[in-house]
Amino acid sequence: MSNQYSSHGSSSSSNSNSNSNSSSSTDNNAHFQRNSYNNQNNNLVHNIDPSSNTFKAPLPKPYHLPQRQVTMWETEDRSRIQPNHTRRASETIQKSLISQTLFPYQPMSGIHALSPTDNSVQQMYVTEPDEDPMQHLVLLPLGKTGAGKSSLLNIMLGYNEFKAKAAAKSVTDCITERTGMWTIDQTETVITIADTPGFADSMNRDEQFLSSFQDYILDIGQRLGIDSFLLVFQCDSATNNIMLILDHFNSMMEQKFPCQNNWWDHVMLVFTRVDYFPNLKFPANILGKKQSIMESLIPDIQAKYRLKAPPKYAFVSSKTPNCSFNKKGQCDCFAASKYHLDQMRTLKSRINSILTDNGGRWVPA
C-alpha cells in the first residue's frame, strides 16, 4: 500500500515537475512577450562569441525609469510653506535655481557613469544667500581747535587712532582719513572719517587750511559723497563762538560750491563734554547750557540760515568714565557704559534720519 502511495507520489511529483518546467518556460516566454524589459531591440539575447567571453549587447534597461520627486517649491501650496516676503533677492534666485536644476535620476545604459547636469553644484554654491551688506557712513567732523573732534572719532572707532589733547594748541596739522568699524549693540557699521585741523586755528593758519578743506570736501564728495558734516563744539562754548564757526563753515561752502546750498541739510551739531555723573546728577551749568541750546540756539540757527527744518544735534561725552568705587562709592561702571552707549545710539540714529530726510548722501554738483 505504501509502495503504491510512494510510487504514485513519485510519479505525480515527476509529472508536476515536468508540468512546472513546461509552465515556467511558457511563463518566461510570456513574460518576455509582455515586454517586461524595455527592449527597443528585439534581439536582446545573443550567443557568446567563441573568440572572447564578452557579450555583444549592453545590459537591459529597467522598464520603469525612476522619476524625480516633486520639491516643496513646486507644490501649489508653497505660499503656506514660505513666508509672504523674501528678505534677500538671492534667496529667490536660489530657490528657482534649485527647482530647475535638481539632479534628476538618469537611466543607466551600459557602463556610462552618471554625471551632474549644467554644473548644478557650482551654481547652487554661488547663489547661497549672503548676509545683508553693512551700512557705510561717510562723516566729516569740523570744529574749533580743542573741541574734541579727535576724541569723538576715537570713541566711534573703539581705539585711539587719532591724536587727541585737550589744549589750546592744535595737534592736527593735516587731514587724515581712515576707514573702520563703528560697533553699537553688536551691529557693525563701516565708517569713513577724517580728522581735520580746527577752524580758528590757534596758530593762525585759517587761510592755509581753507583751501585744504575745500579741496578735500570736493574730493571725498565726488569719490564717495558725504553723509553728514559733524560740526563739533564744546557744550559750554559761548553762543557767539558757535555762530562764528557756523559763519566760517557757511562762507567756505558758498565760496567753493556757489551753485548749491543744500549742505545744511546734512549738518549735524555735536556738543561734546557732556560727561557722565553718578546717578545722572548733572551740575546746574550743564543742564542750563543744554536747555539753552535746545530752546534758543537751534531756532536761531534755523532762522539765520533759512533752513527748512531745525538742524539735528546730539550731546556726547569724550571722557573715559571713572568708577565711583575708586572714590569710596558704589560701582557704577554699568550705568556709565550704558550712558555712553545711549549717546552713540542717539548720534547714529540722527545721522540716519538725515539720510532718510534727504534721500542719501550729499554730492557736490
mmCIF file of C-alpha atoms in Angstrom, residues 38 58-66 104-115:
data_model
loop_
_atom_site.group_PDB
_atom_site.id
_atom_site.type_symbol
_atom_site.label_atom_id
_atom_site.label_comp_id
_atom_site.label_asym_id
_atom_site.label_seq_id
_atom_site.Cartn_x
_atom_site.Cartn_y
_atom_site.Cartn_z
ATOM 1 C CA ASN A 38 12.441 47.893 -22.393
ATOM 2 C CA PRO A 58 24.599 46.108 -23.485
ATOM 3 C CA LEU A 59 22.794 45.181 -20.335
ATOM 4 C CA PRO A 60 18.993 45.596 -20.494
ATOM 5 C CA LYS A 61 17.486 48.807 -19.140
ATOM 6 C CA PRO A 62 14.775 48.813 -16.485
ATOM 7 C CA TYR A 63 11.344 49.222 -17.990
ATOM 8 C CA HIS A 64 10.115 51.804 -15.456
ATOM 9 C CA LEU A 65 12.605 54.636 -15.199
ATOM 10 C CA PRO A 66 12.584 56.357 -11.781
ATOM 11 C CA PRO A 104 17.164 64.161 -11.983
ATOM 12 C CA TYR A 105 17.557 60.422 -11.910
ATOM 13 C CA GLN A 106 19.268 59.308 -15.085
ATOM 14 C CA PRO A 107 18.843 55.913 -16.772
ATOM 15 C CA MET A 108 21.904 53.704 -16.838
ATOM 16 C CA SER A 109 22.872 52.481 -20.271
ATOM 17 C CA GLY A 110 25.762 50.088 -20.460
ATOM 18 C CA ILE A 111 28.769 51.242 -18.442
ATOM 19 C CA HIS A 112 28.254 55.022 -18.784
ATOM 20 C CA ALA A 113 28.540 56.817 -15.446
ATOM 21 C CA LEU A 114 26.107 59.349 -14.051
ATOM 22 C CA SER A 115 27.141 62.993 -14.297
#
